[in-house]
Coordinates of C-alpha atoms in Angstrom, one line a residue:
Chain A
M1 CA 18.7 139.6 -158.8
L2 CA 15.4 137.8 -158.0
F3 CA 15.4 135.2 -155.2
N4 CA 14.2 132.7 -157.8
S5 CA 17.1 133.3 -160.2
I6 CA 20.3 131.5 -161.0
E7 CA 22.2 134.7 -160.2
F8 CA 20.9 134.7 -156.6
A9 CA 21.7 131.0 -156.2
V10 CA 25.3 131.7 -157.2
F11 CA 25.5 134.9 -155.1
L12 CA 24.1 133.1 -152.0
T13 CA 26.5 130.2 -152.4
V14 CA 29.5 132.5 -152.6
V15 CA 28.3 134.7 -149.7
F16 CA 27.7 131.6 -147.6
L17 CA 31.1 130.1 -148.2
I18 CA 33.1 133.3 -147.7
Y19 CA 31.0 134.2 -144.6
W20 CA 31.5 130.9 -142.8
F21 CA 35.0 129.9 -144.0
T22 CA 36.9 133.2 -144.4
A23 CA 35.0 136.0 -142.7
N24 CA 34.4 134.0 -139.6
R25 CA 37.6 135.1 -137.9
S26 CA 35.8 138.0 -136.1
L27 CA 32.3 139.4 -135.7
N28 CA 33.4 142.7 -137.3
L29 CA 34.7 141.0 -140.4
Q30 CA 31.5 138.9 -140.7
N31 CA 29.3 142.0 -140.3
R32 CA 31.4 144.1 -142.7
F33 CA 31.3 141.3 -145.3
I34 CA 27.5 140.9 -145.0
L35 CA 27.1 144.7 -145.3
L36 CA 29.2 144.8 -148.5
A37 CA 27.3 141.7 -149.9
S38 CA 24.0 143.5 -149.1
Y39 CA 25.1 146.7 -150.9
F40 CA 26.3 144.6 -153.9
F41 CA 22.9 142.8 -153.9
Y42 CA 21.0 146.2 -153.8
A43 CA 23.3 147.7 -156.4
F44 CA 22.7 144.7 -158.7
W45 CA 19.1 145.8 -158.9
D46 CA 19.7 149.5 -159.3
W47 CA 23.0 151.1 -158.2
R48 CA 21.6 154.7 -158.6
F49 CA 19.5 154.4 -155.4
L50 CA 22.3 152.9 -153.3
V51 CA 23.5 156.4 -152.4
L52 CA 19.9 157.2 -151.2
L53 CA 19.8 154.1 -149.1
I54 CA 23.1 154.8 -147.5
A55 CA 22.3 158.5 -146.9
I56 CA 18.9 157.6 -145.2
S57 CA 20.7 155.1 -143.0
I58 CA 23.4 157.5 -141.9
F59 CA 20.7 160.2 -141.3
N60 CA 18.7 157.9 -139.0
F61 CA 21.9 156.8 -137.3
L62 CA 22.8 160.4 -136.4
I63 CA 19.2 161.4 -135.5
A64 CA 18.9 158.4 -133.1
I65 CA 22.2 159.4 -131.4
E66 CA 21.0 162.9 -130.9
I67 CA 17.6 161.8 -129.5
D68 CA 19.4 159.5 -127.1
K69 CA 21.8 162.3 -126.0
N70 CA 19.3 165.0 -125.4
G71 CA 17.6 165.0 -122.0
T72 CA 14.8 167.5 -122.6
K73 CA 11.5 166.2 -123.8
R74 CA 11.0 169.1 -126.2
K75 CA 14.4 168.7 -127.9
R76 CA 13.8 164.9 -128.2
K77 CA 10.4 165.5 -129.7
I78 CA 11.8 168.0 -132.3
L79 CA 14.5 165.6 -133.3
L80 CA 12.0 162.7 -133.6
L81 CA 9.7 164.9 -135.7
S82 CA 12.6 165.9 -138.0
G83 CA 13.5 162.3 -138.5
L84 CA 9.9 161.3 -139.2
I85 CA 9.4 164.2 -141.7
V86 CA 12.5 163.1 -143.6
D87 CA 11.7 159.4 -143.6
T88 CA 8.0 159.8 -144.6
G89 CA 8.9 162.7 -146.9
I90 CA 11.3 160.6 -149.0
L91 CA 8.7 157.8 -149.1
L92 CA 5.9 160.2 -150.2
V93 CA 8.1 161.9 -152.8
F94 CA 9.4 158.8 -154.5
K95 CA 6.3 156.6 -154.2
Y96 CA 3.4 159.1 -154.7
F97 CA 4.9 162.0 -156.6
N98 CA 3.5 160.8 -159.9
F99 CA 0.1 160.2 -158.4
F100 CA 0.0 163.7 -156.8
V101 CA 1.0 165.4 -160.0
D102 CA -1.4 163.5 -162.2
S103 CA -4.2 164.0 -159.7
F104 CA -3.5 167.8 -159.6
I105 CA -3.6 167.9 -163.4
N106 CA -6.9 166.0 -163.5
L107 CA -8.4 168.3 -160.8
V108 CA -7.3 171.4 -162.7
S109 CA -8.8 170.0 -165.9
L110 CA -12.1 169.4 -164.1
L111 CA -12.2 173.1 -163.3
G112 CA -12.0 173.9 -167.0
Y113 CA -8.2 174.7 -167.2
S114 CA -5.7 172.6 -169.1
L115 CA -2.1 171.8 -168.0
P116 CA 0.5 169.9 -170.0
K117 CA 0.7 166.2 -169.2
N118 CA 3.1 165.1 -166.5
S119 CA 6.4 164.3 -168.3
T120 CA 8.5 163.9 -165.1
S121 CA 8.0 160.3 -164.0
I122 CA 9.9 159.4 -160.8
I123 CA 11.3 155.9 -160.6
V124 CA 10.5 154.3 -157.2
P125 CA 13.6 153.0 -155.5
L126 CA 13.5 149.3 -154.7
G127 CA 12.4 148.5 -151.2
I128 CA 11.7 152.1 -150.2
S129 CA 8.3 151.2 -148.7
F130 CA 10.1 148.6 -146.5
Y131 CA 13.3 150.4 -145.4
S132 CA 11.4 153.6 -144.7
L133 CA 9.3 151.7 -142.1
L134 CA 12.5 150.2 -140.6
C135 CA 14.0 153.7 -140.2
I136 CA 10.8 155.1 -138.6
S137 CA 10.6 152.2 -136.2
Y138 CA 14.3 152.6 -135.2
I139 CA 14.1 156.3 -134.2
V140 CA 10.7 155.9 -132.5
D141 CA 12.0 153.0 -130.4
V142 CA 15.0 155.1 -129.4
Y143 CA 12.7 158.0 -128.6
R144 CA 10.5 155.8 -126.5
K145 CA 13.6 154.5 -124.8
D146 CA 12.8 150.9 -125.7
I147 CA 16.3 150.7 -127.1
V148 CA 19.5 152.8 -126.9
A149 CA 20.8 154.4 -130.0
E150 CA 23.4 152.2 -131.8
K151 CA 26.9 153.7 -131.7
N152 CA 28.4 151.5 -134.4
L153 CA 27.5 152.9 -137.8
E154 CA 28.2 149.7 -139.6
N155 CA 25.7 147.8 -137.5
I156 CA 22.9 150.3 -138.3
L157 CA 23.8 150.3 -142.0
L158 CA 23.5 146.5 -141.9
S159 CA 20.2 146.4 -140.0
L160 CA 18.7 148.7 -142.6
C161 CA 20.0 147.0 -145.7
F162 CA 20.4 143.3 -144.8
F163 CA 20.0 141.6 -148.2
P164 CA 17.4 138.9 -147.3
I165 CA 15.0 141.6 -146.2
I166 CA 15.9 144.8 -148.1
T167 CA 13.6 144.3 -151.2
M168 CA 10.3 143.1 -149.6
G169 CA 10.7 142.5 -145.9
P170 CA 9.9 140.9 -143.5
I171 CA 10.0 144.3 -141.8
Q172 CA 12.4 143.1 -139.1
R173 CA 12.6 146.1 -136.8
P174 CA 16.3 147.1 -136.0
A175 CA 15.3 146.7 -132.3
T176 CA 15.2 143.0 -132.9
L177 CA 17.9 142.7 -135.6
L178 CA 20.6 144.8 -133.9
P179 CA 21.1 142.4 -130.9
Q180 CA 21.7 139.6 -133.4
I181 CA 24.1 141.7 -135.4
G182 CA 26.1 142.6 -132.3
K183 CA 26.3 139.0 -131.1
P184 CA 29.0 136.5 -132.3
R185 CA 27.5 133.9 -134.6
E186 CA 28.7 130.3 -134.7
F187 CA 27.6 128.0 -137.6
D188 CA 24.5 126.2 -136.5
Y189 CA 23.9 123.1 -138.6
D190 CA 20.3 122.6 -137.6
L191 CA 19.4 126.2 -138.2
A192 CA 21.2 126.2 -141.6
T193 CA 19.4 123.0 -142.8
D194 CA 16.1 124.3 -141.6
G195 CA 16.9 127.4 -143.6
L196 CA 17.5 125.3 -146.7
R197 CA 14.2 123.5 -146.3
Q198 CA 12.4 126.8 -145.8
I199 CA 14.0 128.1 -149.0
L200 CA 13.0 125.0 -150.9
W201 CA 9.4 125.4 -149.7
G202 CA 9.5 129.1 -150.7
L203 CA 10.7 128.2 -154.2
V204 CA 8.0 125.6 -154.6
A205 CA 5.3 128.1 -153.6
K206 CA 6.7 130.7 -156.0
M207 CA 7.8 128.7 -159.0
V208 CA 5.4 125.7 -159.0
I209 CA 2.3 127.3 -157.6
A210 CA 2.2 131.1 -158.0
D211 CA 4.0 131.3 -161.4
N212 CA 1.9 128.4 -162.9
I213 CA -1.5 129.9 -162.0
S214 CA -0.5 133.5 -162.8
P215 CA -1.3 133.2 -166.6
Y216 CA -4.9 131.9 -165.8
V217 CA -5.4 134.8 -163.4
D218 CA -4.1 137.4 -165.9
S219 CA -6.3 136.0 -168.6
I220 CA -9.5 135.8 -166.5
F221 CA -9.0 139.4 -165.2
L222 CA -8.2 140.8 -168.6
N223 CA -11.2 139.2 -170.3
Y224 CA -13.6 139.0 -167.4
N225 CA -16.4 140.3 -169.6
S226 CA -16.2 137.2 -171.8
F227 CA -16.2 134.6 -169.0
N228 CA -18.9 132.8 -167.1
S229 CA -19.4 133.7 -163.4
S230 CA -18.1 130.3 -162.3
T231 CA -14.8 131.0 -164.2
L232 CA -14.6 134.4 -162.5
L233 CA -15.0 132.6 -159.2
L234 CA -12.2 130.3 -160.2
G235 CA -10.1 133.3 -161.2
S236 CA -10.5 135.1 -157.9
F237 CA -9.8 131.9 -156.0
M238 CA -6.7 131.4 -158.1
Y239 CA -5.5 135.0 -157.3
M240 CA -6.1 134.4 -153.6
I241 CA -3.7 131.4 -153.9
Q242 CA -1.3 133.2 -156.2
I243 CA -0.7 136.2 -154.0
Y244 CA -0.3 134.0 -151.0
A245 CA 2.1 131.5 -152.7
D246 CA 4.0 134.4 -154.2
F247 CA 4.5 136.5 -151.1
S248 CA 4.7 133.7 -148.5
G249 CA 7.1 132.0 -150.9
Y250 CA 9.3 135.1 -151.0
S251 CA 9.1 135.4 -147.2
N252 CA 10.2 131.8 -146.7
I253 CA 13.2 132.3 -149.0
A254 CA 14.1 135.5 -147.1
I255 CA 13.8 133.9 -143.7
G256 CA 15.6 130.7 -144.8
T257 CA 18.4 132.8 -146.4
A258 CA 18.9 134.7 -143.1
K259 CA 19.0 131.3 -141.2
L260 CA 21.8 130.2 -143.4
L261 CA 23.8 133.2 -142.1
G262 CA 22.8 132.5 -138.5
F263 CA 20.0 135.1 -138.2
R264 CA 16.5 134.5 -137.0
L265 CA 13.8 136.7 -138.6
M266 CA 10.2 137.0 -137.6
Q267 CA 7.6 134.8 -139.2
N268 CA 5.7 136.7 -141.9
F269 CA 2.8 134.3 -142.7
A270 CA 1.1 131.6 -140.6
C271 CA -1.4 129.9 -142.9
P272 CA -3.8 132.9 -142.9
Y273 CA -6.5 131.3 -145.1
F274 CA -7.2 128.7 -142.4
S275 CA -8.4 131.4 -140.0
R276 CA -12.1 131.4 -138.9
D277 CA -12.4 135.2 -138.7
I278 CA -11.0 138.3 -140.1
A279 CA -9.1 139.2 -137.0
G280 CA -7.4 135.8 -137.1
F281 CA -6.6 136.3 -140.8
W282 CA -4.8 139.6 -140.1
K283 CA -2.8 138.1 -137.3
K284 CA -1.4 135.7 -139.8
W285 CA -1.0 137.6 -143.0
H286 CA 2.0 139.8 -143.6
I287 CA 2.6 139.8 -139.9
S288 CA 5.6 142.1 -140.0
L289 CA 3.6 144.9 -141.7
T290 CA 0.4 144.5 -139.5
S291 CA 2.5 144.4 -136.3
W292 CA 4.4 147.5 -137.5
F293 CA 1.1 149.4 -138.1
R294 CA -0.2 148.2 -134.7
N295 CA 2.9 149.3 -132.8
Y296 CA 3.6 152.6 -134.5
I297 CA 0.3 153.9 -135.7
F298 CA -2.7 152.1 -134.2
L299 CA -1.8 151.9 -130.5
P300 CA -0.5 155.5 -130.2
L301 CA -3.4 156.8 -132.2
S302 CA -6.1 154.9 -130.2
M303 CA -4.5 156.0 -126.9
Y304 CA -4.6 159.6 -128.2
V305 CA -8.3 159.2 -129.1
T306 CA -9.1 157.6 -125.8
E307 CA -7.6 160.5 -123.9
K308 CA -9.4 163.1 -126.0
I309 CA -12.8 161.5 -125.6
S310 CA -12.4 160.8 -121.9
G311 CA -15.6 161.9 -120.1
A312 CA -17.4 162.6 -123.4
A313 CA -21.0 161.3 -123.9
L314 CA -20.9 158.8 -126.7
I315 CA -23.5 156.4 -128.1
I316 CA -21.0 153.6 -128.2
K317 CA -18.4 152.5 -125.7
S318 CA -15.2 154.6 -125.7
D319 CA -12.9 151.7 -126.5
L320 CA -15.0 150.8 -129.6
F321 CA -15.0 154.4 -130.7
A322 CA -11.2 154.7 -130.3
Y323 CA -10.8 151.5 -132.2
I324 CA -13.1 152.6 -135.1
V325 CA -11.2 155.9 -135.5
A326 CA -7.7 154.4 -135.2
S327 CA -8.7 151.4 -137.4
A328 CA -10.1 153.6 -140.1
I329 CA -6.9 155.6 -140.3
V330 CA -4.6 152.6 -140.1
W331 CA -6.5 150.7 -142.9
I332 CA -6.5 153.7 -145.2
L333 CA -2.8 154.0 -144.6
T334 CA -2.3 150.2 -145.1
G335 CA -4.2 150.4 -148.4
I336 CA -2.2 153.3 -149.8
W337 CA 1.1 151.9 -148.5
H338 CA 0.6 149.3 -151.2
G339 CA 0.1 151.9 -153.9
S340 CA -1.6 155.1 -154.8
G341 CA -4.4 153.6 -156.8
M342 CA -8.0 153.7 -155.6
T343 CA -8.2 149.9 -155.7
F344 CA -5.7 149.7 -152.8
L345 CA -7.5 152.3 -150.8
L346 CA -10.8 150.5 -151.3
W347 CA -9.1 147.2 -150.4
G348 CA -7.9 148.7 -147.1
V349 CA -11.3 150.3 -146.3
I350 CA -13.1 146.9 -146.9
N351 CA -10.7 145.1 -144.5
G352 CA -10.9 147.8 -141.9
A353 CA -14.7 147.9 -142.1
F354 CA -15.0 144.1 -141.8
L355 CA -12.7 144.2 -138.7
I356 CA -14.8 146.9 -137.1
I357 CA -18.0 145.0 -137.7
Y358 CA -16.3 141.9 -136.3
H359 CA -15.3 143.6 -133.1
A360 CA -18.7 145.4 -132.7
Q361 CA -20.6 142.1 -133.0
R362 CA -18.4 140.0 -130.7
K363 CA -20.1 140.7 -127.4
P364 CA -23.7 140.6 -128.6
R365 CA -22.9 137.4 -130.4
K366 CA -21.4 135.9 -127.3
K367 CA -24.6 136.7 -125.4
L368 CA -26.7 135.3 -128.1
L369 CA -24.8 132.0 -128.3
S370 CA -25.0 131.7 -124.6
K371 CA -28.8 132.1 -124.8
L372 CA -28.9 129.4 -127.5
G373 CA -26.9 127.1 -125.1
T374 CA -23.8 127.0 -127.2
N375 CA -20.5 128.9 -127.5
N376 CA -17.8 129.8 -130.0
D377 CA -16.3 126.3 -130.1
N378 CA -19.4 125.1 -132.0
K379 CA -18.1 123.5 -135.2
V380 CA -21.0 124.6 -137.4
I381 CA -20.6 128.2 -136.3
A382 CA -16.9 128.0 -136.8
G383 CA -17.3 126.6 -140.3
L384 CA -19.9 129.3 -141.3
E385 CA -17.7 132.0 -140.0
A386 CA -14.7 130.7 -141.9
V387 CA -16.8 130.7 -145.2
I388 CA -18.0 134.3 -144.6
T389 CA -14.4 135.4 -143.8
L390 CA -13.0 133.8 -147.0
T391 CA -15.7 135.3 -149.1
V392 CA -14.9 138.8 -147.8
I393 CA -11.2 138.2 -148.3
L394 CA -11.9 137.0 -151.8
I395 CA -13.9 140.1 -152.7
A396 CA -11.2 142.3 -151.3
W397 CA -8.5 140.5 -153.3
V398 CA -10.5 141.0 -156.5
I399 CA -10.4 144.7 -155.9
F400 CA -6.7 144.6 -155.0
R401 CA -5.9 142.7 -158.2
A402 CA -8.1 144.8 -160.6
D403 CA -6.4 147.5 -162.7
N404 CA -9.0 150.1 -161.6
I405 CA -12.3 150.6 -159.8
T406 CA -14.4 150.2 -162.9
M407 CA -12.8 146.8 -163.6
A408 CA -13.2 145.7 -159.9
I409 CA -16.9 146.6 -159.9
G410 CA -17.5 145.0 -163.3
Y411 CA -15.7 141.8 -162.2
L412 CA -17.7 141.6 -158.9
H413 CA -21.0 142.4 -160.6
K414 CA -20.5 139.6 -163.1
L415 CA -19.1 137.2 -160.4
F416 CA -22.3 137.4 -158.3
S417 CA -24.7 136.4 -161.0
P418 CA -26.8 133.2 -161.5
S419 CA -24.2 131.7 -163.9
I420 CA -21.9 131.2 -160.9
F421 CA -23.5 127.7 -160.7
H422 CA -22.9 126.8 -164.3
F423 CA -19.5 125.3 -165.1
S424 CA -18.2 126.4 -168.5
I425 CA -16.2 123.9 -170.5
R426 CA -15.7 126.5 -173.2
D427 CA -13.9 128.9 -170.7
I428 CA -11.7 126.1 -169.4
K429 CA -10.7 125.1 -172.9
F430 CA -9.9 128.8 -173.6
L431 CA -7.7 129.0 -170.5
S432 CA -5.8 125.8 -170.8
Q433 CA -4.1 123.7 -173.5
G434 CA -5.0 120.1 -172.7
A435 CA -5.0 119.0 -169.1
K436 CA -2.5 121.6 -167.7
I437 CA -5.1 123.4 -165.6
A438 CA -6.0 120.1 -164.0
Y439 CA -2.4 119.4 -163.0
D440 CA -2.0 123.0 -161.7
M441 CA -5.1 122.7 -159.6
M442 CA -3.9 119.4 -158.3
F443 CA -0.6 121.1 -157.3
V444 CA -2.6 123.8 -155.5
L445 CA -4.5 121.3 -153.5
I446 CA -1.3 119.4 -152.6
F447 CA 0.3 122.7 -151.6
L448 CA -2.7 123.6 -149.4
A449 CA -2.8 120.2 -147.9
F450 CA 0.9 120.5 -146.9
E451 CA 0.2 123.9 -145.4
W452 CA -2.8 122.6 -143.5
F453 CA -1.0 119.6 -142.0
Q454 CA 2.0 121.7 -141.0
R455 CA 0.0 124.8 -140.0
D456 CA 1.5 124.8 -136.5
K457 CA 5.1 125.0 -137.8
Q458 CA 7.1 127.9 -139.1
H459 CA 7.0 126.4 -142.6
A460 CA 5.6 123.3 -144.2
L461 CA 8.9 121.3 -144.5
Q462 CA 9.6 121.5 -140.7
F463 CA 8.8 117.8 -140.2
D464 CA 8.4 115.9 -136.9
K465 CA 10.8 113.1 -136.1
R466 CA 7.8 110.8 -136.7
I467 CA 8.4 111.3 -140.5
S468 CA 11.1 108.8 -141.4
S469 CA 14.3 110.0 -143.1
P470 CA 13.7 108.2 -146.4
L471 CA 10.2 109.7 -146.7
R472 CA 11.5 113.2 -145.9
W473 CA 14.3 112.9 -148.5
S474 CA 11.7 111.5 -151.1
I475 CA 9.6 114.6 -150.5
Y476 CA 12.6 117.0 -150.9
Y477 CA 13.6 115.3 -154.2
C478 CA 10.1 115.4 -155.5
L479 CA 9.8 119.1 -154.7
I480 CA 13.2 119.8 -156.4
F481 CA 12.0 117.8 -159.4
M482 CA 8.8 119.8 -159.5
I483 CA 10.7 123.1 -159.5
I484 CA 12.9 122.0 -162.3
Y485 CA 10.2 120.4 -164.4
F486 CA 7.2 122.8 -163.8
R487 CA 8.9 126.2 -163.4
Q488 CA 7.7 129.0 -165.7
G489 CA 10.8 131.1 -166.5
Q490 CA 11.8 133.8 -164.0
N491 CA 8.8 135.9 -162.9
D492 CA 8.8 139.0 -160.6
F493 CA 7.4 138.7 -157.2
I494 CA 4.0 140.6 -156.8
Y495 CA 5.1 142.6 -153.8
L496 CA 8.2 143.9 -155.5
R497 CA 6.1 146.6 -157.0
F498 CA 5.1 147.9 -153.6
Chain B
M1 CA -5.9 150.4 -104.6
D2 CA -6.5 146.6 -104.4
D3 CA -3.6 144.4 -103.5
K4 CA -1.6 142.5 -106.2
S5 CA -3.5 139.3 -106.2
D6 CA -6.8 141.2 -106.4
I7 CA -5.5 143.2 -109.4
K8 CA -4.6 140.0 -111.2
E9 CA -8.0 138.5 -110.4
I10 CA -9.8 141.6 -111.8
I11 CA -7.7 141.6 -115.0
R12 CA -8.1 137.8 -115.5
N13 CA -11.9 138.0 -115.0
Y14 CA -12.2 140.9 -117.4
V15 CA -10.1 139.1 -120.1
I16 CA -12.2 135.9 -119.7
E17 CA -15.5 137.7 -119.7
E18 CA -14.7 140.0 -122.7
F19 CA -12.4 138.1 -124.9
I20 CA -12.4 134.4 -124.4
D21 CA -15.2 132.9 -126.5
G22 CA -14.7 129.2 -125.9
E23 CA -13.8 127.2 -122.8
D24 CA -10.1 127.7 -122.7
E25 CA -8.4 128.0 -119.3
I26 CA -6.6 131.2 -118.7
S27 CA -3.8 131.4 -116.0
N28 CA -1.8 134.5 -115.0
D29 CA 1.0 133.3 -117.3
T30 CA -1.0 132.3 -120.4
P31 CA 0.4 134.2 -123.4
L32 CA -2.5 136.4 -124.3
I33 CA -1.3 138.2 -127.4
S34 CA 1.1 135.6 -128.8
G35 CA -1.4 132.9 -127.9
G36 CA -4.0 134.7 -130.1
Y37 CA -6.5 135.6 -127.3
L38 CA -6.0 139.3 -127.4
D39 CA -5.6 141.7 -130.4
S40 CA -5.3 145.4 -131.0
F41 CA -8.9 146.0 -130.0
S42 CA -8.6 144.0 -126.8
M43 CA -5.5 146.0 -125.8
V44 CA -7.4 149.3 -126.2
S45 CA -10.4 147.9 -124.2
I46 CA -8.1 146.7 -121.4
V47 CA -6.4 150.1 -121.1
V48 CA -9.8 151.9 -121.0
F49 CA -11.1 149.3 -118.4
L50 CA -8.0 149.5 -116.2
E51 CA -7.9 153.3 -116.2
K52 CA -11.5 153.5 -115.2
K53 CA -11.3 150.7 -112.6
F54 CA -8.2 151.9 -110.8
G55 CA -8.4 155.6 -111.5
I56 CA -5.0 155.6 -113.2
K57 CA -3.5 157.0 -116.4
I58 CA -1.4 154.5 -118.4
P59 CA 1.1 156.4 -120.5
P60 CA 0.9 155.5 -124.2
V61 CA 4.6 154.4 -124.3
K62 CA 3.6 151.6 -121.8
V63 CA 0.9 150.3 -124.1
K64 CA 3.0 147.7 -126.0
P65 CA 2.1 144.2 -127.1
E66 CA 5.0 142.8 -125.0
S67 CA 3.6 144.5 -121.9
F68 CA 0.1 143.0 -122.4
D69 CA 1.0 139.4 -123.2
S70 CA -0.2 137.9 -119.9
V71 CA -2.2 138.8 -116.8
N72 CA 1.1 139.0 -114.8
K73 CA 2.6 141.5 -117.3
I74 CA -0.5 143.7 -117.4
A75 CA -0.5 143.7 -113.5
A76 CA 3.2 144.8 -113.7
V77 CA 2.2 147.7 -115.9
I78 CA -0.4 148.9 -113.3
N79 CA 2.2 148.6 -110.5
D80 CA 4.7 150.6 -112.6
V81 CA 2.2 153.3 -113.2
N82 CA 1.5 153.5 -109.4

């Protein structure tokens, strides 16, 4: 049941009506109803893994209570480690089993022995990469005493399977969702209408932008050897937009859906492509994942490294050293969290390396700018920096999108050749029937313009009162018309495969 | 150990000197992380700086974005550690 399907529209309407008009007699009834609706939603995708989801949720519920009950540090640590081993173990087995087995067979064959091909292919349960992180954050927060263990099983079950977030996030930590689950919810008209607007913008991003440019991207990446460099540049730019429209579109629908039910989820995107530097980009892209890695891997790891190197003679400052070590590990993990392919690993390494370079050059650059009588507010410097950042992000996305490393290198090699300055009419004619590509690019520009003008808002349709009511309604109707007229069937979301 | 206002002054000066590139004004209540002034690297730098400057050990569980979101909050962490 994709967010952009008729089934989901019917499901959400029914859930909304029952939730506010029948189940609103008590908080328990509301929560129980949403829990059942969430399990129905999950089972609609694949009922076989529902048992796994429930079992993991109950396991983490019990472990957290035991951590909370035990006073000794040693016992608490053992319980936490048991929880972490189970949560990460399940993720590793389901997500990387096929990769490990295939890699082992390839390694053995390199040594001159031969093993039969892997015939056991494990199906990856939907949302496992997301709910594993939710479980880990919950037991770690209880261990750190940031929250107390939840005593109501239904509340934990709901916080780990809430249907707007179960498939692809945002990774809303139970620490921030549980208080909302435990609090009575009254229907809030403003919140609900804002949710509807956010869903509308999410559907536009997915169905009008991402789905329409997806065939060009697929065609250019598949036939990259036959295209001109300028066309490859167009293809990588289009992919940059496609993945943003696809994932931010999904996130907007998820957050808007939660608002309809009276829940406030964290923002997952904040116009990341308008950042001037890589650090700014990663503060605004997939915020729930980057903040998860920061809180649960980066900070503990960098504190550990700092302690270990305390007093040691280093050629660089200890904070930079700790940052480099922790960043390298975090970005390798971020890369392989997306998938077991080498392209994801390389994508993570490139982003991590660029962040390290960014932080290493900050102080010398500040001194240099001061000597030159200027500072970071200089518009020319800001513009140059934004162009460099976008170029690196574009290169990283090409690697992320490529089927394998050979394709990624081949694509980039051809992209950076002199023909990048030669526009090819032949390529465009091959890609598009008639003027469709021109319309699609015009929609992309309108989409980006909306995002730019509304960049300080949670989503692009959160208008000020300055915008008159007739104009607002005209925009809504135009967008609905665009969805109906320009939609391209029912396509999967890119992040569903992660 | 310096008194509370000195601690805040030391933290604010360090933040401005190291992490504020433009001409933005930073008060003791300015949101530093949610306001985009500090990031993961800055948090590590501030911890290393504070530990050296005040001869203290900040436990890793106290190093959280919520606790480093303003000069006042960072000063509160130092007071807690003492």
